Coordinates of C-alpha atoms in Angstrom, one line a residue:
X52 CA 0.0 0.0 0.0
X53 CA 1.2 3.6 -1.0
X54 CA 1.8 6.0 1.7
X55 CA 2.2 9.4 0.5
X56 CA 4.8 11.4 1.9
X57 CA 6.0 14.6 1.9
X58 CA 9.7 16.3 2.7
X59 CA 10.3 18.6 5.2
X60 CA 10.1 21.4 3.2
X61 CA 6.6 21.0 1.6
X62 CA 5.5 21.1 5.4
X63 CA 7.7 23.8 6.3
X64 CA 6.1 26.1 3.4
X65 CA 2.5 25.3 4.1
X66 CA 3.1 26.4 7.8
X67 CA 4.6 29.5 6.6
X68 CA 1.5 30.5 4.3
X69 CA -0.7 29.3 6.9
X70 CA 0.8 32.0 9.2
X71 CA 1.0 34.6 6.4
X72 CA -2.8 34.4 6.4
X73 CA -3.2 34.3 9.8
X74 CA -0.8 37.7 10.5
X75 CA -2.9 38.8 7.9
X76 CA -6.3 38.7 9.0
X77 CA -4.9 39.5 12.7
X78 CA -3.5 43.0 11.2
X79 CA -6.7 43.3 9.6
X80 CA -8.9 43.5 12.8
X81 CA -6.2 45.8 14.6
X82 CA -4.8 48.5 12.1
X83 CA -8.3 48.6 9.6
X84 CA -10.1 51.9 10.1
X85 CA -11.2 51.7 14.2
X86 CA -14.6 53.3 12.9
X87 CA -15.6 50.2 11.0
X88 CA -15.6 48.0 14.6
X89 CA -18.3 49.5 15.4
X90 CA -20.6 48.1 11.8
X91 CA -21.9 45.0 12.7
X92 CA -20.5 41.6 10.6
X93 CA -19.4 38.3 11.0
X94 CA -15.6 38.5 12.9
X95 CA -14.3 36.2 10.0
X96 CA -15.4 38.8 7.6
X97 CA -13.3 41.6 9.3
X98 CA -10.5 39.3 9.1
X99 CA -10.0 38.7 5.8
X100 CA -11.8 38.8 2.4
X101 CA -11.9 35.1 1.5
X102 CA -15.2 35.4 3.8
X103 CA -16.6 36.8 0.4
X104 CA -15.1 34.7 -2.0
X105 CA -15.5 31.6 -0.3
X106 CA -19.3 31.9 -1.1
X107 CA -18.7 34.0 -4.3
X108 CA -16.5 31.1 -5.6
X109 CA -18.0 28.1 -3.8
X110 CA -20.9 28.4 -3.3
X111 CA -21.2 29.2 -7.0
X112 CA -22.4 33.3 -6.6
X113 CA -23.7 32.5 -3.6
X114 CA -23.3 35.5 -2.1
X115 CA -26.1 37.7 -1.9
X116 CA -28.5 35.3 -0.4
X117 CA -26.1 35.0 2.6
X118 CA -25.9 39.0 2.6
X119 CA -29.9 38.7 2.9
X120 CA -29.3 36.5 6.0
X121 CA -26.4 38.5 7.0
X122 CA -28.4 42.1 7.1
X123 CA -31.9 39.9 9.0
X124 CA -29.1 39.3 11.4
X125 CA -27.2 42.1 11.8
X126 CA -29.5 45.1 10.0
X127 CA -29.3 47.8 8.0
X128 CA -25.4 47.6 8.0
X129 CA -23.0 45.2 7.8
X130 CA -19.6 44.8 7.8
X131 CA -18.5 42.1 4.9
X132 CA -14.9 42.3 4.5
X133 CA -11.5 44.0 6.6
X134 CA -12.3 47.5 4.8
X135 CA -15.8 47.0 3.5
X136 CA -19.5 47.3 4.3
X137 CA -22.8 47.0 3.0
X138 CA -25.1 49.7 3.8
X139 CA -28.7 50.6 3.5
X140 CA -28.9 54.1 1.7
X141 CA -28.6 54.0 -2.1
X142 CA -28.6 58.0 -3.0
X143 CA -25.5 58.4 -0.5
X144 CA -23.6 55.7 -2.3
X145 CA -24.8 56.8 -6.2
X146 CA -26.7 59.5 -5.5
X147 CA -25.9 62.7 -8.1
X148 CA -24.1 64.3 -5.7
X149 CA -21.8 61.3 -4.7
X150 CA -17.8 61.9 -5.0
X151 CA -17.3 57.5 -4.2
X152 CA -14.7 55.8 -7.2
X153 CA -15.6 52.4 -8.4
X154 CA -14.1 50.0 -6.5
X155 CA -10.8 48.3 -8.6
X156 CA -10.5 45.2 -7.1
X157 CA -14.0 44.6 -8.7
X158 CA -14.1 46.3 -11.8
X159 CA -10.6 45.3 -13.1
X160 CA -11.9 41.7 -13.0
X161 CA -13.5 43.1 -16.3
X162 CA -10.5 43.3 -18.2
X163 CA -11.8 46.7 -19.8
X164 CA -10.4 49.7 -18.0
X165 CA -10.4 51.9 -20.7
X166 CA -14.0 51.6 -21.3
X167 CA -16.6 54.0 -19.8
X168 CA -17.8 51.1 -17.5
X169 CA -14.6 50.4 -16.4
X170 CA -13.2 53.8 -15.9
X171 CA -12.3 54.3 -12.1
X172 CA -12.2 58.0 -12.2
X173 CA -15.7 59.7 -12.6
X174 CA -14.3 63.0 -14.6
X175 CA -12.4 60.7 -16.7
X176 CA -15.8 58.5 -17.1
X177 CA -18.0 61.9 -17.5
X178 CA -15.4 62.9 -20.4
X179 CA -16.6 59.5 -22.4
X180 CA -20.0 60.0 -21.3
X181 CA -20.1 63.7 -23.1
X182 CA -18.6 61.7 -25.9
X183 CA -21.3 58.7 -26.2
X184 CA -24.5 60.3 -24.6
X185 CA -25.7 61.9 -28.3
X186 CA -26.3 58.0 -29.7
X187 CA -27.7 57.1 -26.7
X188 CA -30.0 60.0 -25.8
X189 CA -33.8 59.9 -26.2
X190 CA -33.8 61.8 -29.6
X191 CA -30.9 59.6 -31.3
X192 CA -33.2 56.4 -30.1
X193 CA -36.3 57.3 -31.7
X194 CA -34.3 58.1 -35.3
X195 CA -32.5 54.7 -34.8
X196 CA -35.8 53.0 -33.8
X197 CA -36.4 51.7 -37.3
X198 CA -32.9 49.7 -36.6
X199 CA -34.2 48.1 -33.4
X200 CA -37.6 47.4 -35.0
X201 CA -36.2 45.0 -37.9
X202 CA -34.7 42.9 -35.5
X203 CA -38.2 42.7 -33.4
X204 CA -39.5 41.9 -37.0
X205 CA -36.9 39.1 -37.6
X206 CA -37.4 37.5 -33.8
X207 CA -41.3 37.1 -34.0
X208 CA -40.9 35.8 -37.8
X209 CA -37.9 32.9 -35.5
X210 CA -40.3 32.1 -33.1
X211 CA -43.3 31.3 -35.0
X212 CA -41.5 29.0 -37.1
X213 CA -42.2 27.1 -34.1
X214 CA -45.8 27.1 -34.3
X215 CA -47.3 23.4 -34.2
X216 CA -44.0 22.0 -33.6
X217 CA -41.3 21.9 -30.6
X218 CA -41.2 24.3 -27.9
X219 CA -39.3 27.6 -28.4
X220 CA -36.3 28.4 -26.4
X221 CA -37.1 31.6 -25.3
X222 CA -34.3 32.1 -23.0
X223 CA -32.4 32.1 -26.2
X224 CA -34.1 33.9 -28.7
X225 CA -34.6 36.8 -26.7
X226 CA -31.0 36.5 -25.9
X227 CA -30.0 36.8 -29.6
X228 CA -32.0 39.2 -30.7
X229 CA -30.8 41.8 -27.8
X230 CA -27.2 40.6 -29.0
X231 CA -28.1 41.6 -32.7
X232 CA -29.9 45.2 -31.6
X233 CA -27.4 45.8 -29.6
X234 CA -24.8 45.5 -32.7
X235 CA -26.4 46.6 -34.9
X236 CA -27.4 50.3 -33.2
X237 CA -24.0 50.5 -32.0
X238 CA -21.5 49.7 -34.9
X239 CA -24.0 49.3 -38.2
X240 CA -23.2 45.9 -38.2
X241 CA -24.6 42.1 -37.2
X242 CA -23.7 38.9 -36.1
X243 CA -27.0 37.2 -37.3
X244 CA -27.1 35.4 -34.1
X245 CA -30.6 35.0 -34.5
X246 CA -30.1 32.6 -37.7
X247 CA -28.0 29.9 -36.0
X248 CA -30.0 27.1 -34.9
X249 CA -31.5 27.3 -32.0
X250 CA -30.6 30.4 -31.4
X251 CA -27.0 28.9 -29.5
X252 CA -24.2 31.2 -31.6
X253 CA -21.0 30.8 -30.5
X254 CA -20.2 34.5 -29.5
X255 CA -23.5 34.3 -27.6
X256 CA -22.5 31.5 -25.8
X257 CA -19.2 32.9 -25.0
X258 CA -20.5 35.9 -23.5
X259 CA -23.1 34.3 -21.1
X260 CA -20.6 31.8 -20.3
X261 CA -17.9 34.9 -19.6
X262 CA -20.4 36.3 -17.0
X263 CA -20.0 33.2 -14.6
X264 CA -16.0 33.7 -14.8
X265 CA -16.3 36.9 -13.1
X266 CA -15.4 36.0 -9.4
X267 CA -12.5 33.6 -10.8
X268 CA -10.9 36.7 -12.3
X269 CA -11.7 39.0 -9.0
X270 CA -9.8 36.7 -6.9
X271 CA -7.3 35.4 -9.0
X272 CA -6.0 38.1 -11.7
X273 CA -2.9 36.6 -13.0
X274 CA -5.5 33.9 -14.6
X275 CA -7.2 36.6 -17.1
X276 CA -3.3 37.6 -18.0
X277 CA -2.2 33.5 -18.3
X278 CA -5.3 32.8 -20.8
X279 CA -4.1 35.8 -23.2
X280 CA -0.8 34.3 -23.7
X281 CA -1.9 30.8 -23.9
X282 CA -2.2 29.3 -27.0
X283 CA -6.0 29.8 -29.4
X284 CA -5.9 25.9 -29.3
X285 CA -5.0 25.0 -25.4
X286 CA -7.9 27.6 -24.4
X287 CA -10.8 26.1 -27.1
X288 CA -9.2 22.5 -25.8
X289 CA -9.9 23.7 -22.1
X290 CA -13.3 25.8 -22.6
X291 CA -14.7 24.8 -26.4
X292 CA -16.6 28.4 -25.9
X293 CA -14.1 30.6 -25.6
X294 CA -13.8 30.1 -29.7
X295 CA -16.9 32.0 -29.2
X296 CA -15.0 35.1 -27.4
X297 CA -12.2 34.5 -29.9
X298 CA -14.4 35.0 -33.0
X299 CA -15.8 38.1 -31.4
X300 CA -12.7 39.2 -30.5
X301 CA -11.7 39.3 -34.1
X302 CA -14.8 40.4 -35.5
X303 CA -14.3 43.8 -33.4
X304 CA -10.4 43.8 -34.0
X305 CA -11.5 43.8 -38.3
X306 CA -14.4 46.3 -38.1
X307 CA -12.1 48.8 -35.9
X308 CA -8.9 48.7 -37.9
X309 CA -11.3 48.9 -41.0
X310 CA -11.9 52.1 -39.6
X311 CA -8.8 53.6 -38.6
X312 CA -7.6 52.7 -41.7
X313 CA -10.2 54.3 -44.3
X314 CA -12.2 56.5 -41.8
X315 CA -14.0 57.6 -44.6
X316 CA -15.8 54.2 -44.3
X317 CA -17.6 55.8 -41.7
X318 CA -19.6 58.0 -44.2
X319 CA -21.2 55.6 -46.3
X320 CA -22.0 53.5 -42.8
X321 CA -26.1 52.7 -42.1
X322 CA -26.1 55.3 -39.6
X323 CA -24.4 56.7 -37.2
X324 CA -22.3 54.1 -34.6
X325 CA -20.2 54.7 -31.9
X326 CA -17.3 55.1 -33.8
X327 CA -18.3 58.2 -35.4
X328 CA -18.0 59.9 -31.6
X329 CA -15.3 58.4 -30.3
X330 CA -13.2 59.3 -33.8
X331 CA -14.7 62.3 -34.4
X332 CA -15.3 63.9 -30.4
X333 CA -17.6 67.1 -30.9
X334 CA -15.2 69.6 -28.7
X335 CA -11.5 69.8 -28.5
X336 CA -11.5 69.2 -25.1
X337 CA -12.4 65.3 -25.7
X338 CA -9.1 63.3 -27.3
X339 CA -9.4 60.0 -29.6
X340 CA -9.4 57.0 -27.4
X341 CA -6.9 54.6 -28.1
X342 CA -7.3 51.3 -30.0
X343 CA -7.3 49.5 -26.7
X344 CA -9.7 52.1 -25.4
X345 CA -12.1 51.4 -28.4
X346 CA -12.2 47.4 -27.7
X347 CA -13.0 47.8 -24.0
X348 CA -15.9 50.5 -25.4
X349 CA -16.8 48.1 -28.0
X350 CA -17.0 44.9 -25.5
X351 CA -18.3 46.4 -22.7
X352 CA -22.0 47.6 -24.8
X353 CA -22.2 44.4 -26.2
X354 CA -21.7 42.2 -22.9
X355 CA -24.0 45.2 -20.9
X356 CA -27.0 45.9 -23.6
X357 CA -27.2 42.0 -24.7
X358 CA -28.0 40.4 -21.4
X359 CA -29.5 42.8 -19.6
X360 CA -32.3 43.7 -22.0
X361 CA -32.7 39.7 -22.3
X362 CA -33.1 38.8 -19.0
X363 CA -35.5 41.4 -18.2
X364 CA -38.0 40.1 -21.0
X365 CA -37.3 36.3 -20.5
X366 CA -38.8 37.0 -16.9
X367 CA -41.5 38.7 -18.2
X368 CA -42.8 36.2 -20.4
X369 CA -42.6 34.1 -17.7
X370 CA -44.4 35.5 -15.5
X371 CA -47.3 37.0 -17.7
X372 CA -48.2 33.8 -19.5
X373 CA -48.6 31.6 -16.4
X374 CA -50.8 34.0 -15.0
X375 CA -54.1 34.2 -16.7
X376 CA -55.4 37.7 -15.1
X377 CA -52.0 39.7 -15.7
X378 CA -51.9 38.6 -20.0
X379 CA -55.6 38.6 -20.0
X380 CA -55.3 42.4 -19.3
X381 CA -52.7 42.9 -21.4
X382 CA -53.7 41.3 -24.2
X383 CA -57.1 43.7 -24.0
X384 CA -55.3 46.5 -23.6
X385 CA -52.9 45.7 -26.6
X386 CA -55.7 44.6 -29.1
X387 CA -57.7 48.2 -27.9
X388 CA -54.6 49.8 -29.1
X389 CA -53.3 48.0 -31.6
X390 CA -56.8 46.1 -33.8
X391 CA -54.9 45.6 -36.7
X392 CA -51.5 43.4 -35.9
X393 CA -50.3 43.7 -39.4
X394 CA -49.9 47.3 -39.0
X395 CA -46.6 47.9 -36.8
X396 CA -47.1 50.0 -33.2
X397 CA -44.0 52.1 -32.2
X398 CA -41.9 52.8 -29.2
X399 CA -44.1 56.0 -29.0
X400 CA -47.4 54.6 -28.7
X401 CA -46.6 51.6 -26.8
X402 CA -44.7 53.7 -24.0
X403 CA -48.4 55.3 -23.5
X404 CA -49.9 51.9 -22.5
X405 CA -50.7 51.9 -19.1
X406 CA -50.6 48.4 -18.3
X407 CA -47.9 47.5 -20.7
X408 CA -45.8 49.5 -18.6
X409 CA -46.6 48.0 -15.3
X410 CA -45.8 45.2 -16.9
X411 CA -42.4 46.0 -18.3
X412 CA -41.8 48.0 -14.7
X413 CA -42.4 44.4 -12.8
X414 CA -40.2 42.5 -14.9
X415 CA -37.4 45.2 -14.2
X416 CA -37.9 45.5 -10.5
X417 CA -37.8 41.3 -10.5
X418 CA -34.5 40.5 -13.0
X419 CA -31.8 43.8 -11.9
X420 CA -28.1 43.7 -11.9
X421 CA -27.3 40.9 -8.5
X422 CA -24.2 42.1 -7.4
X423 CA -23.7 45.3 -4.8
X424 CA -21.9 47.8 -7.0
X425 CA -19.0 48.3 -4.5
X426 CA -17.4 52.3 -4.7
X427 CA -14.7 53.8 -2.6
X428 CA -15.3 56.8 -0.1
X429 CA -13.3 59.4 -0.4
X430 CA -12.0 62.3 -0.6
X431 CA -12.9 62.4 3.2
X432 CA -15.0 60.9 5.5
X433 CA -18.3 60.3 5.2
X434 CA -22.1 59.3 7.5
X435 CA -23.7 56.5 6.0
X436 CA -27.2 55.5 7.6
X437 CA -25.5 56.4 11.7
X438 CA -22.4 55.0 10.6
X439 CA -19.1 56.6 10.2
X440 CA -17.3 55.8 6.9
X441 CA -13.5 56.3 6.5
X442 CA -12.0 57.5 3.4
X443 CA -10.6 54.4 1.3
X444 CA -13.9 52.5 2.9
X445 CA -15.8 50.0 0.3
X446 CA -19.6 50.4 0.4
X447 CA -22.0 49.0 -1.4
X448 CA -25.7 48.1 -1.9
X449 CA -27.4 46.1 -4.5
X450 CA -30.2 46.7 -6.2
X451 CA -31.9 43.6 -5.3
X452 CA -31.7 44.7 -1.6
X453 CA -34.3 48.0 -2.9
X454 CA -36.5 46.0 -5.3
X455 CA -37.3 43.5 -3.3
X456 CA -37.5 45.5 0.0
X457 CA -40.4 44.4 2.0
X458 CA -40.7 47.5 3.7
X459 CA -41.2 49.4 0.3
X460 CA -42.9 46.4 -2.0
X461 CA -45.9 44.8 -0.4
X462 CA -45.1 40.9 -1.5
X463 CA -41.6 41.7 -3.1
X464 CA -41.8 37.6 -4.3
X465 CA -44.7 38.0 -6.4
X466 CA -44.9 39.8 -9.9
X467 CA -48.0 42.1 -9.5
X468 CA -47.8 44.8 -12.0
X469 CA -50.6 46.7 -10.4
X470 CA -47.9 47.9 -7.7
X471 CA -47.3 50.4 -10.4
X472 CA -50.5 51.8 -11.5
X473 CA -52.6 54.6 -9.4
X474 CA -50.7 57.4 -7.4
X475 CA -48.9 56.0 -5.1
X476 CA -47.0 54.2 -7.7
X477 CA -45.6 57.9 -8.6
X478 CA -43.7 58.2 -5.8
X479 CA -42.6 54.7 -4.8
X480 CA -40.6 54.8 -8.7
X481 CA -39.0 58.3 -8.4
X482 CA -37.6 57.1 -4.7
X483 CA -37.6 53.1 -5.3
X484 CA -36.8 52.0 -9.2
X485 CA -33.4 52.4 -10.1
X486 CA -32.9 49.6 -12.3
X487 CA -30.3 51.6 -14.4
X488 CA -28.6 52.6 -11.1
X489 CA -28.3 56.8 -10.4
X490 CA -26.3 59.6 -10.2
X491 CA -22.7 60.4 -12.5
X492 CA -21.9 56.5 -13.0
X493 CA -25.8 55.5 -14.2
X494 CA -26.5 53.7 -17.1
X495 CA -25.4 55.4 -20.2
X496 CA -27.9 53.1 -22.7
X497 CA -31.4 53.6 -20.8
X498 CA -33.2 55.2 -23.4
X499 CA -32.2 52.5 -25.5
X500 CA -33.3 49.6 -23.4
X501 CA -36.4 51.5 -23.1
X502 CA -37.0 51.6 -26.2
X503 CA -36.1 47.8 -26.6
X504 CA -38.4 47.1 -23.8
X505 CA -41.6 48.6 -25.1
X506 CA -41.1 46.8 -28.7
X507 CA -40.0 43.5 -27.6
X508 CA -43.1 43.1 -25.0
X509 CA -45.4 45.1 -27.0
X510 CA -44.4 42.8 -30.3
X511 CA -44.2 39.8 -28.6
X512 CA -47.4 39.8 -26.4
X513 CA -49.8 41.3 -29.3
X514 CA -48.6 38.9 -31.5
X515 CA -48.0 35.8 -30.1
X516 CA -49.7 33.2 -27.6
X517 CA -47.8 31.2 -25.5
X518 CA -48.0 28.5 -23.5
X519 CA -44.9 27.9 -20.4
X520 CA -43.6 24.5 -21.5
X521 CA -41.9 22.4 -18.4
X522 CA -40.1 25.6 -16.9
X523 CA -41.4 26.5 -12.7
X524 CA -40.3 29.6 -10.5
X525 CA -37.8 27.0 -9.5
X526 CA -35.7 27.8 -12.7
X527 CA -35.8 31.5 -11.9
X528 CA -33.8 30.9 -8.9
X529 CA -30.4 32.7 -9.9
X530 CA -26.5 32.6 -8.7
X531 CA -25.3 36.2 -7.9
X532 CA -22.3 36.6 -10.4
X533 CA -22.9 40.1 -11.1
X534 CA -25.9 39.4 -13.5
X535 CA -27.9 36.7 -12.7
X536 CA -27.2 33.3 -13.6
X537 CA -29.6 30.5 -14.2
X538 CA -28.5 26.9 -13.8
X539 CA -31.5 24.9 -14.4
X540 CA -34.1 24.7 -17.0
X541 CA -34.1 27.7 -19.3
X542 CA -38.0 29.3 -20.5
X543 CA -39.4 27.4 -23.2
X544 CA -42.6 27.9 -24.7
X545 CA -44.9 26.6 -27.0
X546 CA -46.2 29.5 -29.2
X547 CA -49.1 30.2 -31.6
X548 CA -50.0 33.1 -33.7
X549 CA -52.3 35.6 -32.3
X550 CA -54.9 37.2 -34.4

């Protein structure tokens, strides 16, 4: 029989890291900012920051359903790491007037620092903002709206190919189709992922598959650096869908150097993209970004307005067609509007629909970003909820912990889109809804998602009936890996057209 054995030093250098960690997290509760012993948290969690990551990593994303039981526990407050806490009060964190940085240990896990999601400082993220803001502003969307509303077209013609045979995956056509808008109004161009069958196209794949990496890359860095150098065929041989990210990669890398090229390539374009801002800033004040600068740019709207968009109308199909009240009430409301369904309804008159927009209101609230957006205080010191914040502090609250507050949404659990109908309603969104986040750092493509909202449900709803095919509230049940993740069943449906 084997005995395995080990020499003297192998012993001697796991005692050593053993007490590296241990001097560690004993320096940790002494010299950390004295303020913080006062915010309520587990001890281990002061200690060190492997607390976090041990149910971030794990416990698969695992997370935020332990900060639920952590803040029940504790309250409003909690302390979740040696220089960290989570506290109730969202306009102090990213309220207008807030000075906080992102937080880099996060946001670097990204791998796109030069992008206007991943830019730490806020006056150099306000500069790119200036820059982008015209293509994304209300006016830009409704000129571009034809753009959005082909691919609309294009996924209700997909789906009811389905009619009278096998169940639609939903999950995934939504998915593709936010991919393709999403392309298409940002660089003129497409990936046609909503021809590949069954709507599973390689660059899709790679980027829902990239989301579930994120806590790998926050805790362990050097691995992002180590699959860049590695060889194209080691990396497909150890994740086949990183060809996906590969093919994407290049597909950006052609388009871009196109460009900088020929810029004149620009002028005979579809419309206007993203490039034509970035290249061609409108003030002097605003200099070209650099190639590097423009693949982050380019990466980051694709991997933010794809899934986003997707998940928030996947839920809402869901929850509308196994509830015979809530699409009864739609469906009247969108057939009063809307008699003749071979006659297109815009963004315009669809935004007007009352219910349409409870609806679309209640799928937000249930299918936000997961993860606490952690920011750094600073300059100086700051009062959060009774609490005295250091400068260099992380503080964070997620969104989930405001949607789904009891104390402001009578049954958080439940999608009731009458929560947002009738006065009251007024005032619980302007304090309560912020889906897109608030203040200098909030979401610079809101007007387009809106507009992507109001056509995909509006489309999909008036002309098409479907039926939930083996999917239960059991396969909404998501891992926190800053969007949601699903790991069971995803929504199929069996469709038919509506008349």
């Amino acid at each position: 029989m084997a005995v395995l054995s080990f020499p003297p030093h192998a012993f001697g250098a796991i005692w050593l890291s053993l007490s590296f960690y241990i001097l560690l997290a004993v320096r940790n509760l002494i010299y950390r900012p004295s303020a913080l012993r006062s915010v309520p948290g587990p001890l281990l969690a002061a200690c060190t920051h492997w607390y976090t990551a041990y149910f971030d990593l794990v416990r698969d994303g695992g997370f935020l359903k332990h900060l639920e039981w952590l803040h029940e526990k504790y309250g409003p407050v909690v302390r979740i790491g040696p220089n960290e806490a989570d506290p109730d009060a969202f306009d102090s964190i990213y309220g207008a007037h807030s000075t906080f940085v992102k937080d880099p240990v996060l946001y670097k896990a990204f791998q796109q620092d030069l992008s206007s999601f991943g830019l730490l400082d806020p006056r150099e993220a306000r500069k790119r903002r200036e820059i982008l803001s015209p293509l994304f502003s209300r006016r830009a969307t409704l000129k571009l709206e034809h753009v959005i509303q082909q691919k609309v077209d294009k996924l209700i013609n997909r789906v009811l190919r389905y009619e009278g045979n096998s169940p639609c995956n939903i999950f995934m056509a939504v998915r593709s189709t936010t991919l393709d808008i999403i392309a298409s109004y940002c660089f003129a161009q497409s990936f046609d992922t909503m021809d590949h069958p069954e709507f599973r196209h390689p660059i899709l794949l790679a980027i829902l598959s990239g989301i579930s990496v994120i806590w790998t890359l926050k805790y362990f860095p050097f691995l992002y650096y180590l699959s860049e150098r590695a060889p194209g065929w080691l990396m497909h041989r150890i994740s086949p869908v990183s060809k996906g990210y590969t093919e994407l990669f290049a597909f950006l890398s052609r388009h871009l150097d196109s460009i900088l090229a020929d810029p004149t390539k620009l002028d005979v374009a579809d419309h206007e993209t993203i490039f034509h801002h970035l290249l061609h800033p409108s003030t002097k004040q605003h200099n070209i970004p650099s190639r590097k600068s423009l693949l982050d740019e380019s990466l980051t709207l694709l991997g933010a307005g794809s899934e986003t968009v997707g998940n928030v109308v996947t839920t809402g199909v869901f929850h509308v067609f196994r509830n015979k009240h809530i699409s009864n009430r739609l469906m009247m409301e969108l057939d009063a509007a809307w008699p003749d369904r071979s006659h297109s309804v815009g963004f315009q008159s669809l935004e007007k629909l009352p219910y349409l927009t409870a609806v679309i209101k209640e799928s937000i609230r249930m299918a936000g970003v997961a993860t606490p957006l952690p920011r750094v205080v600073g300059p100086s010191d700051v009062c959060i909820s009774g609490y005295t914040m250091p400068a260099g502090t992380v503080v964070s609250l997620g969104i989930t912990f405001v949607h789904e507050n009891r104390k402001i949404f009578e049954e958080p659990d439940c999608f009731l889109p009458e929560r947002w109908l009738g006065a009251i309603s007024k005032e619980m969104e302007s304090k309560y809804f912020v889906p897109f986040s608030r203040g200098p750092r909030m979401c610079l493509g809101m007007n387009l998602a809106w507009c992507e909202l109001y056509l995909l449900f509006g489309h999909l709803f008036r002309k098409i009936e479907m039926e939930v095919h083996n999917t239960g509230i059991e396969d909404f049940e998501y891992r926190q890996h800053w969007l949601p993740v699903y790991r069971k069943r995803q929504l199929h449906t069996r469709v038919r057209t509506r008349q």
